[in-house]
Coordinates of C-alpha atoms and ligand atoms in Angstrom, one line a residue:
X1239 CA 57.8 55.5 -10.4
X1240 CA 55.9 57.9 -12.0
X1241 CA 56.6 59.3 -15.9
X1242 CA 55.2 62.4 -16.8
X1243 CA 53.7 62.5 -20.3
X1244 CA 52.6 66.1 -22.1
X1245 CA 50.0 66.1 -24.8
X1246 CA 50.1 68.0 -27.5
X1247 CA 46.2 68.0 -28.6
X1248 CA 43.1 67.3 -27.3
X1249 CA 40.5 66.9 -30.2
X1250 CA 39.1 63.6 -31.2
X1251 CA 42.1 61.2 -30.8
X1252 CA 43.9 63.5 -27.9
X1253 CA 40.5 63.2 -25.7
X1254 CA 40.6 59.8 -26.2
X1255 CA 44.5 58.9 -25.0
X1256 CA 43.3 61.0 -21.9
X1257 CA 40.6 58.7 -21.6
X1258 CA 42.0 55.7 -22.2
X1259 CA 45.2 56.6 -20.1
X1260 CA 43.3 56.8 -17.1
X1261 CA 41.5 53.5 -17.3
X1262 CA 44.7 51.9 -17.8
X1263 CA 46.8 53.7 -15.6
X1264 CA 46.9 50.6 -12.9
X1265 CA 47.2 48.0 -15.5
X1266 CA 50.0 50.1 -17.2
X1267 CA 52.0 50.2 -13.6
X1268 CA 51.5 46.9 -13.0
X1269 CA 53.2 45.7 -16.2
X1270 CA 55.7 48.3 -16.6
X1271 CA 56.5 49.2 -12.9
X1272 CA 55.8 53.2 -14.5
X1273 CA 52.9 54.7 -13.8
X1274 CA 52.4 57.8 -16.9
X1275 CA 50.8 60.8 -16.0
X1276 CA 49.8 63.8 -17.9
X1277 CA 50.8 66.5 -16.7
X1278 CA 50.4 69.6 -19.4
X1279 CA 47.9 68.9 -22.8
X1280 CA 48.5 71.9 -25.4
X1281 CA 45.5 73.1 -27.5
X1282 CA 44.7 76.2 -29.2
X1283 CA 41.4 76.8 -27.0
X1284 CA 42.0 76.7 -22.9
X1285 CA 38.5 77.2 -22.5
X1286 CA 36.6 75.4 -25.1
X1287 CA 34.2 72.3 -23.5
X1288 CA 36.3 68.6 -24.2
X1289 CA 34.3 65.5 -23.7
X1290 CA 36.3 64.4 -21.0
X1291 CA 36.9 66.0 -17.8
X1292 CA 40.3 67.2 -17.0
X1293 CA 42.0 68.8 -13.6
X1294 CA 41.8 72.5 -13.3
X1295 CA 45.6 74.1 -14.7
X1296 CA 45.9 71.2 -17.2
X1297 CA 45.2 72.1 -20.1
X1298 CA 47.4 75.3 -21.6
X1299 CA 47.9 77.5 -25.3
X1300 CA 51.5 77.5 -24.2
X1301 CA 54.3 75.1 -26.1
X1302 CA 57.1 76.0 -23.9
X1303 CA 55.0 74.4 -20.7
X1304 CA 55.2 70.8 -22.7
X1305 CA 58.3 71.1 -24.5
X1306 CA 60.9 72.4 -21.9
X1307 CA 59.5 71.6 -19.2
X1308 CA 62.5 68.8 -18.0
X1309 CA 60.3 66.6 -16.0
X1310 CA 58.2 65.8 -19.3
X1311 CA 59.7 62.5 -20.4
X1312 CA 57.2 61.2 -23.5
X1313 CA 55.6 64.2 -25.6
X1314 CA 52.3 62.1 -27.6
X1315 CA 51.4 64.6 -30.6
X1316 CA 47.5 64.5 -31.7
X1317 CA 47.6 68.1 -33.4
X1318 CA 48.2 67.5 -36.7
X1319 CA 49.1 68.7 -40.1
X1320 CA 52.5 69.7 -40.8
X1321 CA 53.4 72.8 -38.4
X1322 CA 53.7 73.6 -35.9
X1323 CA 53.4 69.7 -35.4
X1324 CA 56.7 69.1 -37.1
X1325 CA 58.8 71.6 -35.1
X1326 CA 57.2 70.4 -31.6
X1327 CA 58.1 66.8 -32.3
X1328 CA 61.5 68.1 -33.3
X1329 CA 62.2 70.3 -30.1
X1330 CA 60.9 67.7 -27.9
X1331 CA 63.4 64.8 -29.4
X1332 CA 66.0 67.3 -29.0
X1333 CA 65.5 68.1 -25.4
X1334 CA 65.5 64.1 -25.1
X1335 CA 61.7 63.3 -24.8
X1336 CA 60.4 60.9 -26.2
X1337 CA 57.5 61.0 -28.9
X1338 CA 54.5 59.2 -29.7
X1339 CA 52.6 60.7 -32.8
X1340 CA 49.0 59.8 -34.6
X1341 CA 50.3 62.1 -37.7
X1342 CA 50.5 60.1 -41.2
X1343 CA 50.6 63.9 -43.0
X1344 CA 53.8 64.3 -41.0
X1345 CA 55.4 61.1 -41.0
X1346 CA 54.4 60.6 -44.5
X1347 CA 56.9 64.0 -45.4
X1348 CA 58.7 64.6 -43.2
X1349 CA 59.1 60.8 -41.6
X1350 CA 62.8 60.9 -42.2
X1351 CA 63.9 63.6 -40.8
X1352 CA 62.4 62.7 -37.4
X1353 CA 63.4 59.2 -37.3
X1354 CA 66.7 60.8 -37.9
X1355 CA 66.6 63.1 -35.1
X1356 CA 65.0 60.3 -32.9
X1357 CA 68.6 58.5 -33.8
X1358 CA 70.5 60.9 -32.6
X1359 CA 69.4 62.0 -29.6
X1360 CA 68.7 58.2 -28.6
X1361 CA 65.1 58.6 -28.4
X1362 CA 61.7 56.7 -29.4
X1363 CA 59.5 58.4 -31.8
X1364 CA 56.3 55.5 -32.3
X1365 CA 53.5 56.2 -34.8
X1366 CA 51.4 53.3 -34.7
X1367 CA 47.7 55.2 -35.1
X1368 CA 49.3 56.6 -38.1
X1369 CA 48.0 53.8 -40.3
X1370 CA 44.7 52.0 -39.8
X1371 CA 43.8 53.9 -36.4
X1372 CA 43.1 51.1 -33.7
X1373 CA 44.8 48.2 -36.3
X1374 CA 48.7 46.7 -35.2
X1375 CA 50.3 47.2 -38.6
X1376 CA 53.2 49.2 -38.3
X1377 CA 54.7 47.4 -35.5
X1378 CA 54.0 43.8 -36.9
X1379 CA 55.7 45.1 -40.3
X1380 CA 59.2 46.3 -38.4
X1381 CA 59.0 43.1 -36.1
X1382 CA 57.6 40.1 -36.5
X1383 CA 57.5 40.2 -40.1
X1384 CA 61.2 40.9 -41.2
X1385 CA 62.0 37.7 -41.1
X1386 CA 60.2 37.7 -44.8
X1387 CA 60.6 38.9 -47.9
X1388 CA 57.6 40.9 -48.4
X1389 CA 56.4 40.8 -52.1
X1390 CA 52.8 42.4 -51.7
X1391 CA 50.5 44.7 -49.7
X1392 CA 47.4 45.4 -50.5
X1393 CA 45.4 47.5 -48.7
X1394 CA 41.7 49.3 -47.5
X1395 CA 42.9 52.4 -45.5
X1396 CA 41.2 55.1 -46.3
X1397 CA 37.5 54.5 -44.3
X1398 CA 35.7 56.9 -46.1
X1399 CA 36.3 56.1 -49.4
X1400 CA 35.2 52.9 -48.2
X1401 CA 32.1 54.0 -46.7
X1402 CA 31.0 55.8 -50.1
X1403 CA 31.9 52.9 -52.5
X1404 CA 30.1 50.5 -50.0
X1405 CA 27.0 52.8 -49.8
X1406 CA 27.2 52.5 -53.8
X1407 CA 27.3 48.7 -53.6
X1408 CA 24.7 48.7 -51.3
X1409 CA 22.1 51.3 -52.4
X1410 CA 23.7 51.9 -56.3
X1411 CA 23.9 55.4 -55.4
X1412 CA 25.5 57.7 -57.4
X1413 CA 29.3 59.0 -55.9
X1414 CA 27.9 62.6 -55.5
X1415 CA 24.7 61.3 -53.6
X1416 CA 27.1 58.7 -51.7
X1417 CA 29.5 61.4 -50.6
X1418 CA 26.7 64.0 -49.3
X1419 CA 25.5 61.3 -46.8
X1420 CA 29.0 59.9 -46.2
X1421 CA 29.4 64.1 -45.3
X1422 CA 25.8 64.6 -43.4
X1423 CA 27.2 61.4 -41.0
X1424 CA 29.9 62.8 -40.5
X1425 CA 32.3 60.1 -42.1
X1426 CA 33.6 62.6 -44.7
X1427 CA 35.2 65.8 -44.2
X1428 CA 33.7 69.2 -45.7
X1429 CA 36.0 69.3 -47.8
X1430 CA 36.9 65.7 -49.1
X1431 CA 39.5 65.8 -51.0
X1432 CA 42.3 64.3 -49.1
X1433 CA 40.4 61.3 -49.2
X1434 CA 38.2 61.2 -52.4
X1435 CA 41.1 61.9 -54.3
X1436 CA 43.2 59.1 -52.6
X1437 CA 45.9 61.0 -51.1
X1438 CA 45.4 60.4 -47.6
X1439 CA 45.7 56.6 -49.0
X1440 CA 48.7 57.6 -50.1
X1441 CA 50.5 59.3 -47.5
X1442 CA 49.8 56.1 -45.5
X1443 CA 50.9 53.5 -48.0
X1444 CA 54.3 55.6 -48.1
X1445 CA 54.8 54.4 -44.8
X1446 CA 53.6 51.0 -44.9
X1447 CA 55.9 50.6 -47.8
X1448 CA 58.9 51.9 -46.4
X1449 CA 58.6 49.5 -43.4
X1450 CA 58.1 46.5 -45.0
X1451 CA 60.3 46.9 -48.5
X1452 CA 62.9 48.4 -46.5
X1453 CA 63.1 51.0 -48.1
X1454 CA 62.9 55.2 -48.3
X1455 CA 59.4 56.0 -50.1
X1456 CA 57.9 58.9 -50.2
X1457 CA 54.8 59.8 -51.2
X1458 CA 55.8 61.5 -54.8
X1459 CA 56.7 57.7 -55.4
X1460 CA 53.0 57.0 -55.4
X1461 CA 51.1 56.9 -58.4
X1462 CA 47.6 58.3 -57.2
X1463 CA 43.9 58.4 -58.4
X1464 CA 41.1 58.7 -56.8
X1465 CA 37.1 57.7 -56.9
X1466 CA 35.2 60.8 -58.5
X1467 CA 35.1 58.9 -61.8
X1468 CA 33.4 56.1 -60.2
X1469 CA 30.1 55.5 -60.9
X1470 CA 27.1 53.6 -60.5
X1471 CA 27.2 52.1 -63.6
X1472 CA 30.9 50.4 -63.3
X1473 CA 29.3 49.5 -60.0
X1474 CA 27.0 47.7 -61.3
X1475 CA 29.5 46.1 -64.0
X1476 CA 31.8 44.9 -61.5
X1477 CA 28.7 42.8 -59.5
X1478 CA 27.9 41.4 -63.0
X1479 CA 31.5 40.4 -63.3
X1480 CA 31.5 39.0 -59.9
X1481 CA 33.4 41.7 -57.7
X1482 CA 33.2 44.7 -55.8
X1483 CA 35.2 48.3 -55.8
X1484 CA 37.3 49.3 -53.7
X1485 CA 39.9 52.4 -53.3
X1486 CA 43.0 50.3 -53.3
X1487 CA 46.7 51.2 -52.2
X1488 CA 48.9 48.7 -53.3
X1489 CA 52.9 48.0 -53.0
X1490 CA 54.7 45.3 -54.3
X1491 CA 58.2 44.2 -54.6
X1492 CA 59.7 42.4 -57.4
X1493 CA 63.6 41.8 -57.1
X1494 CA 64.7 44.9 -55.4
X1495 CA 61.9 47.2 -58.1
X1496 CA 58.7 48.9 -56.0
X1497 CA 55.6 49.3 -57.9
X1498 CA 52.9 51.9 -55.3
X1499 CA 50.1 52.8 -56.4
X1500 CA 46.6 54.2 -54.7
X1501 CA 43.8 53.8 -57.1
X1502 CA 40.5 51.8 -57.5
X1503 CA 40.0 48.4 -58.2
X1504 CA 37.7 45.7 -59.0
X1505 CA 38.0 43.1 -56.3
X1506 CA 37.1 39.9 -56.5
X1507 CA 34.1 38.7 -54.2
X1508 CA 36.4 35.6 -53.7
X1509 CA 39.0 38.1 -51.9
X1510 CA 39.1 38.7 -47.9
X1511 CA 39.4 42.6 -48.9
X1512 CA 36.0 42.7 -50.8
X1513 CA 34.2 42.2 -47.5
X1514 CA 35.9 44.6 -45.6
X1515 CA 32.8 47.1 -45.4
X1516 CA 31.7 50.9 -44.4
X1517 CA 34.4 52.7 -42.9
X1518 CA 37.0 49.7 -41.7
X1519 CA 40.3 49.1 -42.9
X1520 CA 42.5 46.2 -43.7
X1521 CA 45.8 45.2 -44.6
X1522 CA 46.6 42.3 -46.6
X1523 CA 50.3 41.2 -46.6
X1524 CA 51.9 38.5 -49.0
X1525 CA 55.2 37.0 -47.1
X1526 CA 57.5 34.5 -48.6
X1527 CA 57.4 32.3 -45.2
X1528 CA 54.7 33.6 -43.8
X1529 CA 52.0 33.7 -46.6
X1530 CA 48.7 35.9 -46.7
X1531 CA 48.0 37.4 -43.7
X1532 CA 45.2 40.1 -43.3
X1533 CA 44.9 43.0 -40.3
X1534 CA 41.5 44.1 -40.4
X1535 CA 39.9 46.4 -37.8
X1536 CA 39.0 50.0 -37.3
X1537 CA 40.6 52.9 -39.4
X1538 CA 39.4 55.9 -37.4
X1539 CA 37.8 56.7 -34.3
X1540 CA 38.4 58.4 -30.7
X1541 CA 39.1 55.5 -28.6
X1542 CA 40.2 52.9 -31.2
X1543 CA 43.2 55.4 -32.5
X1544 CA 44.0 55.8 -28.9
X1545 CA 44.4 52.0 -28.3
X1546 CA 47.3 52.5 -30.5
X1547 CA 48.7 56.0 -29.3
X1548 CA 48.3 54.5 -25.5
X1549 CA 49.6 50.9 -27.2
X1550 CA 52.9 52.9 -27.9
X1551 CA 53.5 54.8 -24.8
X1552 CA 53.6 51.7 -23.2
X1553 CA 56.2 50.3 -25.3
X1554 CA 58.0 53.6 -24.6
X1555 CA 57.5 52.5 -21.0
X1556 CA 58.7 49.1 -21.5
X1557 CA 62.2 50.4 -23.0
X1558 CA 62.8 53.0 -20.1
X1559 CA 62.6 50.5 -18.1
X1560 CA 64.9 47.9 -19.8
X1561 CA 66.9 51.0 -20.8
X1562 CA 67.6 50.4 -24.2
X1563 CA 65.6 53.8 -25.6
X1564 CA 66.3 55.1 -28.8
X1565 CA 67.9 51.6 -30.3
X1566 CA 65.0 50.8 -32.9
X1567 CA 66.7 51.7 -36.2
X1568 CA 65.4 51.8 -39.5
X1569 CA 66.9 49.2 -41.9
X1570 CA 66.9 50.3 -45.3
X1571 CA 68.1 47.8 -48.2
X1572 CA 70.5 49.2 -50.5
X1573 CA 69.3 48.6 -54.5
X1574 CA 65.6 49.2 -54.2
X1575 CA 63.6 51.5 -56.7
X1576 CA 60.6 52.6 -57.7
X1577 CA 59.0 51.9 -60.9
X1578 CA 55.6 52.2 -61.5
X1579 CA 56.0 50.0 -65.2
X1580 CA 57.2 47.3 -63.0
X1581 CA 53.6 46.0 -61.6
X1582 CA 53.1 42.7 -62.2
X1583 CA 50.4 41.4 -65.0
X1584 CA 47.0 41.8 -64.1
X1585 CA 43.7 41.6 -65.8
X1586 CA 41.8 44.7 -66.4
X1587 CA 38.8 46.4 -67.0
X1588 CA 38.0 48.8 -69.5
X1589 CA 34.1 51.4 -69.2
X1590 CA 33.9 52.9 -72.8
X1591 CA 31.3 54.9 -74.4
X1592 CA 31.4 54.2 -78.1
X1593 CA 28.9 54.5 -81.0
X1594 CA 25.9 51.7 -81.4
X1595 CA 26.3 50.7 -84.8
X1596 CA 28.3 48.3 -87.4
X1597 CA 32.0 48.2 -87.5
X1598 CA 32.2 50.0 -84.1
X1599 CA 33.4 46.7 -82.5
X1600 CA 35.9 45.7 -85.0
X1601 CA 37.4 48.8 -84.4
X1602 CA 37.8 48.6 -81.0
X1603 CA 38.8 44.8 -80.8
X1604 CA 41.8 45.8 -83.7
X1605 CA 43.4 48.1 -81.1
X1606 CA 43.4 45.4 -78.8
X1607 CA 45.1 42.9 -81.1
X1608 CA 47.6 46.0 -82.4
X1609 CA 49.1 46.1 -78.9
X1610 CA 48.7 42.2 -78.3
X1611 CA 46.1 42.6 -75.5
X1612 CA 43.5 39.8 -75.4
X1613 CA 39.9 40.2 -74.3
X1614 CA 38.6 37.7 -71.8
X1615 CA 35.1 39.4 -71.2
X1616 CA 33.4 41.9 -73.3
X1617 CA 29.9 43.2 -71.5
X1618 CA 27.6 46.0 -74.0
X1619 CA 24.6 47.7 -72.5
X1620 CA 22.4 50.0 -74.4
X1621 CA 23.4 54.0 -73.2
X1622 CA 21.9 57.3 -74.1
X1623 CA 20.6 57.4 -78.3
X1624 CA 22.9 56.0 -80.3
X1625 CA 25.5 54.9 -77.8
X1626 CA 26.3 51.7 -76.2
X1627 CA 28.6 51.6 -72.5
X1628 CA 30.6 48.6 -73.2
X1629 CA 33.1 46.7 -70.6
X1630 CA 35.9 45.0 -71.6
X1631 CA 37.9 42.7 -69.1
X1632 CA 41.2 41.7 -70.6
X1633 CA 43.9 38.8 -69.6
X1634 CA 46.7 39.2 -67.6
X1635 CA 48.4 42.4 -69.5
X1636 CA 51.5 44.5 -68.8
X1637 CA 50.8 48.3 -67.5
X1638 CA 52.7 49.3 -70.8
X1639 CA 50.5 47.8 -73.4
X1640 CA 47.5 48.5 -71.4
X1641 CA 48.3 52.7 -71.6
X1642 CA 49.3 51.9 -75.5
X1643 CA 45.4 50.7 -75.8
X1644 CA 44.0 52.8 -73.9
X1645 CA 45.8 55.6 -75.9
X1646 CA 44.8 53.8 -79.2
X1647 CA 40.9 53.8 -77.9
X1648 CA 41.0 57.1 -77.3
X1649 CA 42.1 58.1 -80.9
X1650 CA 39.4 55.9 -82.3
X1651 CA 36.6 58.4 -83.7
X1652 CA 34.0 56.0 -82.8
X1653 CA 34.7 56.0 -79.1
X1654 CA 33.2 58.9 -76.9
X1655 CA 35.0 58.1 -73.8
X1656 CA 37.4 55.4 -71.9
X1657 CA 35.3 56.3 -68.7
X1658 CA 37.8 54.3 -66.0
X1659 CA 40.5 51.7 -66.3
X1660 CA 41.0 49.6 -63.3
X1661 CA 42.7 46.4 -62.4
X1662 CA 41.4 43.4 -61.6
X1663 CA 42.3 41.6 -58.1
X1664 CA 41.8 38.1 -57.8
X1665 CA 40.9 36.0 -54.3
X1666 CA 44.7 34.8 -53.4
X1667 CA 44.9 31.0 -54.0
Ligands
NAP2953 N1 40.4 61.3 -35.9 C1 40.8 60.1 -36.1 O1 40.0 59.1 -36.1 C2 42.2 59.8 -36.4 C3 42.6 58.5 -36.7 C4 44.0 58.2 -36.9 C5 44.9 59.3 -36.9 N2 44.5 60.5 -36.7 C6 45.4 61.6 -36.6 O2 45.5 62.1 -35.3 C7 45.8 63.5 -35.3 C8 44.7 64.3 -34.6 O3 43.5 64.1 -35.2 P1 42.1 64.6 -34.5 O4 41.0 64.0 -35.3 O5 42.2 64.3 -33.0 O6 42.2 66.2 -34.7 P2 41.2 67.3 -33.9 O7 40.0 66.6 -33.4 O8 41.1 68.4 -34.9 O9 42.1 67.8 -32.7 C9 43.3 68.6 -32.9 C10 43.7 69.1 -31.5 O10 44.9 69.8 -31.7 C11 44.8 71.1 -31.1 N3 45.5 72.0 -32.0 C12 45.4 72.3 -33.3 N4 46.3 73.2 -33.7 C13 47.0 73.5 -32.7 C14 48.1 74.4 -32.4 N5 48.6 75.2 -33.4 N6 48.6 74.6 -31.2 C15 48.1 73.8 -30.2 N7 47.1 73.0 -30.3 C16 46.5 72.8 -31.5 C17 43.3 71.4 -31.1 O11 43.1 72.4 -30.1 P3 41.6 73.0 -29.8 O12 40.8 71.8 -29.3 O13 41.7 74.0 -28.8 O14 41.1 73.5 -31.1 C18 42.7 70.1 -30.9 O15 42.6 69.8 -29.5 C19 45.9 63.9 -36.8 O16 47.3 63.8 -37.2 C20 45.1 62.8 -37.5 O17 45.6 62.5 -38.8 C21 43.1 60.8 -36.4

């Protein structure tokens, strides 16, 4: 029996679905007994060029020839953005299609409000290539893993903050120079800031984290920073120190309390993440039963992003056919919250500019001992004149203390800047 399947989209991902549909199109019957064909793909252009070849009458500028057309059964979004992505997905779960999205901007917002809507009208709405484009992570997270208390996810999901801070590690380039070539190979946008700054990070670890804590996050439960203040120089301090950085996004769950955070870290070389390289994701996941597991594969990308998209129109498939649609419900634990004081201790490191001379030192370490903060590793390298750039890693410290020293530094005349402050992630035992 034949299902017919609109598109909404036909960029990079949307091409790719097309593509990857029709390869699969026997191999789909054969293990569904439903063969999906498109039969409408929306885009904004009718007559621009598309890298793959599509039947004349296709392709169309008009919603209404997707979205109420009856026969349509599975709508697959690959527009984008916010609107008019959001009210397409909503009018086609209303009119009882089913929906298969690539959009982490939308879930990330407006996620609840569609699963909702999904619930209602007893459809599916899947999102796999929203996280970690050709990687299985959401559907591992709401299956196989619930059987698990999940304490911890640490993750790479952002590719082209990756690809800069790896061309750094590699070359010792500066961010600015790393982030023109990351632009002239097409691996960063023109306009970057989504992803330098760490919110695209974000939007996905508000996601993750509401899979597997169970609970409703939102993105303004993120704390967020991103990598401009990265610079060659803390590059270079964190191979002395034995690690690499990365652009972390983080979750963790300690008795019911959420800690999220998106910011960069110093990982240790000892740690699966610090060899996840250029622009590749990866997922690692502390369960109580299971232990450390890692997904690792690629974040981005025409065909791998459809191997997910195409990945969850077969599961649609699989449920129409054992007719139990719209009966995958979100289970959200009552009593979680989010505090961003609640992360667990960690060491940290410390880039300051302070004055080269007598006393400056003391000074410094006194802060540390006000707030009962101790220093594991100090590292001093000659800067500019009269200044020195000096690293400090500390213990295992509370985020509270930490801000109170950092604060204190800050104050301390002799100082001239606390350049970054980053924790330290050590290789999991
Ligand atoms: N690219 C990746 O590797 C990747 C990975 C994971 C997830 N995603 C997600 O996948 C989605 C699509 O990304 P993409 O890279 O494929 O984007 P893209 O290349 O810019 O393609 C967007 C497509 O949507 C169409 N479109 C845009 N606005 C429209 C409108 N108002 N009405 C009708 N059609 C419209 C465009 O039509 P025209 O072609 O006529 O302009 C184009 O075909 C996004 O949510 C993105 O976050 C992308």
């Amino acid at each position: 029996m034949i299902v017919e399947v609109g598109l909404l989209g036909c960029g990079t991902v949307g091409s790719g679905v097309v593509e990857l549909m029709n390869r699969r199109q026997g191999k789909i019957a054969d293990m569904t007994g439903l063969r999906p064909a498109i039969k409408k793909i929306l885009v904004r252009q009718v007559d621009k060029p598309r890298p793959v070849e599509l039947a004349p009458g296709l392709v169309t500028n008009q919603p209404a020839e997707v979205l109420e057309d009856p026969s349509i059964r599975i709508v697959i979004e690959t527009i984008g953005g916010i609107e008019p992505a959001r009210t397409y997905i909503l009018q086609a779960i209303a009119s009882g299609k089913h929906v298969v999205t690539a959009n982490k901007d939308l879930i990330a917002v407006h996620g609840a409000e569609i699963l909702d809507a999904a619930e209602r009208h007893g459809v599916d709405v899947f999102y796999e290539a929203a996280v970690g484009g050709a990687i299985p992570l959401i559907r591992p997270l709401t299956e196989q893993m619930t059987a698990n208390e999940i304490s911890d996810l640490l993750g790479i999901i952002n590719g082209t903050t990756n690809y800069i801070l790896t061309q750094m590690t590699e070359t010792g380039a500066d961010f600015a120079d790393a982030l023109a070539e990351a632009q002239r190979l097409g691996y960063a946008e023109a306009d970057p800031s989504s992803d330098v700054d760490g919110l695209d990070a974000a939007r996905k670890l508000a996601i993750l984290a509401s899979i597997a804590f169970h609970a409703r996050v939102t993105l303004d439960d993120v704390q967020v920073a991103g990598i401009r203040s990265i610079s060659a120089q803390d590059v270079r301090f964190a191979e002395e120190l034995g690690c690499v950085v990365k652009l972390l996004a983080t979750g963790s769950d300690r008795a019911g309390v959420l800690s999220l955070h998106v910011r960069p870290a110093l990982v240790s070389k000892q740690h699966p993440l610090a060899h996840v390289s250029g622009p590749f994701n990866a997922l690692f996941v502390r369960g109580d039963a299971a232990g450390d597991l890692m997904f690792f594969g690629r974040g981005a990308g025409s065909l791998p992003t459809a191997s997910s998209v195409v990945g969850d129109v077969i599961e649609v498939l699989r449920v129409i056919r054992l007719g139990v649609s719209g009966r995958v419900s979100r289970m959200y634990l009552p009593g979680k919250r989010v505090s961003p004081l609640h992360a667990a201790p960690a060491r940290h490191y410390l880039r300051l500019t302070a004055a080269d001379k007598p006393g400056v030192f003391a000074a410094i370490a006194s802060i540390f001992g006000v707030h009962n903060v101790s220093m594991e590793t100090v590292l001093q390298k000659r800067a500019k004149g009269n200044t020195a750039d000096i690293v400090i890693v500390t213990h295992a410290t509370e985020p509270g203390p930490l801000a109170n020293v950092v604060e204190g530094l800050r104050a301390l005349p002799q100082v001239e800047a606390v350049h970054n402050v980053m924790p330290v992630v050590e290789a999991p035992e």
